[in-house]
Amino acid sequence: MYSVKNEFFKNEKLNLADEIYLFDTTLRDGEQTPGVALTVDEKIQIASKLDNLGVDKIEVGFPASSPGESESAKKIKSLGLNSTVIGLGRCNKKDIDAVLDADLEYIHMFIGTSSLHRDYKLKMSKESVIYKAMESIDYAKDHGLAVEFSAEDATRTEKDFLYDVYENVVVAGADFLNVPDTVGVLTPLFTRELITDIKSHFKTPISVHFHNDFGLATANTLTAIECGANQAHVTINGMGERTGNASLEEVVVALYAAYGIDLNINTSQLYSLSDLIGRLTGVKMPVNKPIVGDNAFSHESGIHVHGILNNSSTYEPISPEFVGHSRKIYLGKHTGANALKSKLTEFHIDLNQNQFDKVFGQIKALGDRGKCVTDDDLKAIAWTELNSARETRIKLIGLNLFYDDDIVPTANVELEIDGVVKKTSNSGVGSVDAALNAIRLLIQDTIEIELEEYSIDAINGGTDALADVFVISSDSNGNRSTGHAINDDIVMASILAILDSINKLLLFQKS
Ligand code: KIV
Ligand code: ZN
């Protein structure tokens, strides 16, 4: 069931069904994502989360396809979830029996109906396809199953034959007619025509199952609902065969934001569920994935951040909290002073105007060099600026490098540490690595460091270019600090930048 929250939104172009169900197939079509296989325990974990999320139906797998599929279906059914638990099966006795053996009460039964599927896959005539479908539905109904019937590849099936199939399966007792766009060829316009027409011909509830081959699955699903479809098949993160299915989070949030249609989903769980699916399947979402991508509520440009800080709706269609996500303000070359001030306030860092200008300048300079400044980077830069008046504890006294085709790169390093001169040598995979290993040995009683980022730029091209090195190091307490140096020798610039970051990390020890 659903309710419409925006009562003012009474658009005559909407022809909503009285009931709209959400049918989640993350555990079936979603698991058919190439390279993805879930264990029985993982499936159980996901099914419980989907139940908490509030989906009406969960397709848990294809019980006839493997013992694990059958076991997970049975175990999920035994949890006594609120959501209806569904198993997939072809139009044959073996598949229907597997669904029954898993104690399920609802089967999603399919058979290919397009000429491509009839001629090249099933090698069956139109009559045999209809006969097989009716015979199987008859058997399933006789055994007490609710039947949702899918005409696989419906959207490439001759329309008169598709309607013949649907008419006959309705006679056989199908409870739901599903319209799979198996290879994602629909557009919103064709969806409108098709679903409006199917709705005018059949009284049986209509479901849609749209694939995302052209990136239109969500748009097509929304269109189908606008035209009276009673149910949408969806998956978390849009997982599924090839480029996937309509994404649950996109369909749910778009329906709510566009029309105020509330499908009774606990939307604040969407982000964490997306994250769980990403971790369990190994398929991480791109940063620009709608609703759940890392950048869904991230802002960098000065103009946008200014607007967001005054009223988040200026540049966000929904709040991040609505889907359990969080807002991030990034700093970079487009950053404005407002964003920087708000970040510094958030981190309780007080800078005078001069220090603020310097930090602002550094952020812009880093942005121009293609870097995005994270919160940790900002803290390190601001902290460094605050402490720049303090003395450096480690100074480079000498550096000699030995490398040749036959010898392992070796570095002799001499440092003054808190007024005491020490020297040692060490080797590494290259000169910088050898020098860093020697430095680590010399400073081991003072601080332990890890080099987290190392980037090098050549200033003004050519073989005599200056090397401009930027590093980020961290200490064993998780403090991070930037380091920067320019020198005509790449190794020297690298070592000076590393020592710069170590000296800044040592400032944390004093505080
Ligand atoms: O995409 C499809 O056609 C399917 C069927 C099993 C309904 O997933
Ligand atoms: Zn599918």
Coordinates of C-alpha atoms in Angstrom, one line a residue, residues 205-455:
P205 CA -2.6 -6.7 -11.4
I206 CA 0.3 -5.6 -13.6
S207 CA 4.0 -5.7 -12.5
V208 CA 7.0 -4.4 -14.3
H209 CA 10.6 -5.7 -14.4
F210 CA 12.8 -3.3 -16.2
H211 CA 16.5 -3.7 -17.1
N212 CA 18.9 -0.8 -17.3
D213 CA 20.8 -1.4 -20.6
F214 CA 20.2 2.2 -21.8
G215 CA 20.2 3.7 -18.3
L216 CA 16.4 4.1 -18.4
A217 CA 15.2 1.5 -16.0
T218 CA 14.3 3.9 -13.2
A219 CA 12.6 6.4 -15.6
N220 CA 10.6 3.6 -17.3
T221 CA 9.6 2.1 -13.9
L222 CA 8.3 5.5 -12.8
T223 CA 6.4 5.9 -16.0
A224 CA 4.8 2.5 -15.6
I225 CA 3.7 3.5 -12.1
E226 CA 2.4 6.8 -13.4
C227 CA 0.3 4.7 -15.9
G228 CA -1.2 2.4 -13.3
A229 CA 1.3 -0.5 -12.8
N230 CA 0.6 -2.2 -9.5
Q231 CA 4.1 -3.3 -8.8
A232 CA 7.7 -2.5 -9.6
H233 CA 10.6 -5.0 -9.5
V234 CA 13.7 -3.3 -8.1
T235 CA 17.1 -4.1 -6.7
I236 CA 19.3 -2.4 -4.2
N237 CA 22.0 -0.4 -6.0
G238 CA 20.3 -1.4 -9.3
M239 CA 22.2 -4.7 -9.2
G240 CA 21.3 -7.3 -11.9
E241 CA 22.1 -8.9 -15.2
R242 CA 24.5 -6.9 -17.3
T243 CA 23.8 -3.2 -16.4
G244 CA 21.2 -4.2 -13.8
N245 CA 17.6 -3.5 -12.9
A246 CA 15.7 -0.4 -11.8
S247 CA 17.3 0.7 -8.5
L248 CA 15.1 0.4 -5.4
E249 CA 16.5 3.6 -3.9
E250 CA 16.0 5.7 -7.0
V251 CA 12.4 4.5 -7.6
V252 CA 11.4 4.9 -4.0
V253 CA 13.0 8.4 -3.6
A254 CA 11.9 9.7 -7.0
L255 CA 8.3 8.6 -6.4
Y256 CA 8.4 10.4 -3.0
A257 CA 10.2 13.5 -4.1
A258 CA 8.3 13.9 -7.4
Y259 CA 4.7 13.0 -6.4
G260 CA 4.8 12.6 -2.6
I261 CA 4.1 8.8 -3.1
D262 CA 5.1 7.1 0.1
L263 CA 5.6 3.3 -0.4
N264 CA 6.1 2.9 3.4
I265 CA 9.8 2.3 3.0
N266 CA 12.2 3.2 5.9
T267 CA 14.2 5.4 3.7
S268 CA 16.7 6.3 6.3
Q269 CA 18.1 2.7 5.9
L270 CA 18.7 3.1 2.2
Y271 CA 22.3 4.3 2.5
S272 CA 23.5 1.6 4.9
L273 CA 21.8 -1.1 3.0
S274 CA 23.4 0.1 -0.2
D275 CA 26.7 0.0 1.6
L276 CA 26.1 -3.5 2.9
I277 CA 25.2 -4.8 -0.6
G278 CA 28.4 -3.1 -2.0
R279 CA 30.5 -4.8 0.6
L280 CA 28.9 -8.3 0.3
T281 CA 28.9 -8.3 -3.5
G282 CA 32.2 -6.5 -4.0
V283 CA 30.3 -4.1 -6.5
K284 CA 31.0 -0.6 -5.2
M285 CA 28.8 2.2 -6.4
P286 CA 30.3 5.0 -8.4
V287 CA 30.6 8.3 -6.6
N288 CA 27.9 9.8 -8.8
K289 CA 25.3 7.0 -8.2
P290 CA 22.0 8.8 -7.4
I291 CA 20.9 8.7 -3.8
V292 CA 23.6 6.5 -2.4
G293 CA 26.8 7.5 -4.2
D294 CA 29.5 9.3 -2.2
N295 CA 28.9 12.5 -4.0
A296 CA 25.1 12.4 -3.7
F297 CA 25.2 15.1 -1.1
S298 CA 28.7 16.5 -1.6
H299 CA 29.5 20.1 -2.6
E300 CA 32.6 21.9 -3.5
S301 CA 32.0 25.0 -5.6
G302 CA 31.9 28.3 -3.7
I303 CA 28.5 29.3 -5.0
H304 CA 26.8 26.0 -4.2
V305 CA 28.4 25.8 -0.7
H306 CA 27.3 29.3 0.0
G307 CA 23.7 28.3 -0.9
I308 CA 23.8 25.1 1.1
L309 CA 25.1 26.8 4.2
N310 CA 22.2 29.2 4.1
N311 CA 19.5 26.7 3.1
S312 CA 20.4 23.1 2.0
S313 CA 17.4 22.9 -0.3
T314 CA 19.2 25.4 -2.7
Y315 CA 21.3 22.6 -4.1
E316 CA 19.8 19.4 -2.6
P317 CA 16.5 17.9 -3.8
I318 CA 16.1 15.9 -0.6
S319 CA 18.0 15.9 2.7
P320 CA 20.8 13.4 3.1
E321 CA 19.2 12.3 6.5
F322 CA 16.1 11.2 4.5
V323 CA 18.1 8.3 3.1
G324 CA 20.6 7.9 6.0
H325 CA 23.5 9.6 4.0
S326 CA 25.5 12.6 5.1
R327 CA 26.5 15.9 3.6
K328 CA 30.1 16.6 2.7
I329 CA 31.6 19.9 1.9
Y330 CA 34.8 19.5 -0.1
L331 CA 37.5 22.1 -0.5
G332 CA 39.3 22.6 -3.7
K333 CA 39.9 25.1 -6.4
H334 CA 36.2 26.2 -6.5
T335 CA 36.0 26.7 -2.8
G336 CA 34.7 30.0 -1.4
A337 CA 35.7 31.7 1.9
N338 CA 32.3 30.8 3.4
A339 CA 32.9 27.1 3.0
L340 CA 36.4 27.3 4.5
K341 CA 35.1 29.4 7.4
S342 CA 32.3 26.9 8.1
K343 CA 34.8 24.0 8.0
L344 CA 37.2 25.7 10.4
T345 CA 34.4 26.4 12.8
E346 CA 33.3 22.8 12.6
F347 CA 36.8 21.7 13.6
H348 CA 37.1 24.5 16.3
I349 CA 40.2 25.9 14.5
D350 CA 40.6 29.7 15.1
L351 CA 42.8 31.4 12.5
N352 CA 43.6 35.1 12.3
Q353 CA 43.0 36.8 9.0
N354 CA 46.6 36.4 7.9
Q355 CA 46.6 32.7 8.7
F356 CA 43.2 32.3 7.1
D357 CA 44.4 33.9 3.8
K358 CA 47.4 31.6 3.8
V359 CA 45.3 28.4 4.3
F360 CA 42.8 29.6 1.7
G361 CA 45.7 30.2 -0.8
Q362 CA 47.1 26.7 -0.1
I363 CA 43.7 25.1 -0.7
K364 CA 43.3 26.9 -4.0
A365 CA 46.9 26.0 -5.0
L366 CA 46.3 22.3 -4.2
G367 CA 43.1 22.5 -6.2
D368 CA 44.9 23.9 -9.2
R369 CA 47.2 21.0 -9.0
G370 CA 44.3 18.6 -9.3
K371 CA 44.0 17.7 -5.6
C372 CA 40.8 17.7 -3.6
V373 CA 41.4 18.7 0.0
T374 CA 39.9 16.3 2.5
D375 CA 38.9 17.2 6.0
D376 CA 42.1 15.6 7.3
D377 CA 44.2 17.6 4.8
L378 CA 42.5 20.8 5.9
K379 CA 43.2 20.1 9.6
A380 CA 46.8 19.4 8.7
I381 CA 47.2 22.6 6.7
A382 CA 45.5 24.8 9.3
W383 CA 47.3 23.2 12.1
T384 CA 50.6 23.7 10.3
E385 CA 49.8 27.3 9.7
L386 CA 48.9 27.8 13.4
N387 CA 52.2 26.2 14.4
S388 CA 54.5 27.6 11.7
A389 CA 56.2 29.9 14.1
R390 CA 57.6 26.9 16.1
E391 CA 61.0 25.5 15.5
T392 CA 61.7 22.4 13.5
R393 CA 63.1 19.4 15.5
I394 CA 64.6 17.4 12.7
K395 CA 67.1 18.9 10.2
L396 CA 68.8 17.3 7.2
I397 CA 72.6 17.6 7.5
G398 CA 73.7 15.2 4.7
L399 CA 72.4 12.9 2.0
N400 CA 74.4 10.6 -0.2
L401 CA 72.8 8.1 -2.7
F402 CA 74.3 5.0 -4.3
Y403 CA 72.6 3.4 -7.2
D404 CA 73.8 1.4 -10.1
D405 CA 72.6 -1.4 -12.3
D406 CA 74.2 -4.0 -10.1
I407 CA 73.6 -2.6 -6.6
V408 CA 70.5 -2.1 -4.5
P409 CA 69.7 1.6 -4.2
T410 CA 71.3 2.8 -0.9
A411 CA 71.1 6.1 1.0
N412 CA 73.4 7.5 3.6
V413 CA 71.4 10.0 5.7
E414 CA 72.6 12.4 8.4
L415 CA 70.0 14.2 10.5
E416 CA 70.1 16.5 13.5
I417 CA 67.4 15.4 15.8
D418 CA 66.6 17.7 18.8
G419 CA 70.2 19.0 18.5
V420 CA 71.9 15.6 18.3
V421 CA 73.5 14.6 15.0
K422 CA 72.9 11.0 13.9
K423 CA 73.6 9.1 10.7
T424 CA 72.9 5.8 9.1
S425 CA 72.4 4.1 5.8
N426 CA 69.7 1.9 4.4
S427 CA 68.5 0.4 1.1
G428 CA 65.1 0.5 -0.7
V429 CA 63.5 -0.2 -4.0
G430 CA 64.6 3.2 -5.3
S431 CA 66.5 6.2 -4.0
V432 CA 63.6 7.9 -2.3
D433 CA 62.6 4.7 -0.6
A434 CA 66.2 4.0 0.5
A435 CA 66.4 7.5 2.0
L436 CA 63.0 7.2 3.7
N437 CA 64.0 3.9 5.2
A438 CA 67.2 5.5 6.6
I439 CA 65.2 8.4 8.0
R440 CA 62.8 5.9 9.6
L441 CA 65.7 4.2 11.3
L442 CA 67.2 7.5 12.6
I443 CA 63.9 8.8 14.0
Q444 CA 62.5 5.5 15.3
D445 CA 62.9 6.6 19.0
T446 CA 61.2 9.9 18.3
I447 CA 58.3 9.0 16.0
E448 CA 56.9 6.3 13.7
I449 CA 55.6 7.5 10.3
E450 CA 53.8 6.2 7.3
L451 CA 53.9 7.9 3.9
E452 CA 50.3 8.1 2.8
E453 CA 50.5 10.2 -0.3
Y454 CA 53.3 11.3 -2.5
S455 CA 52.9 13.4 -5.6

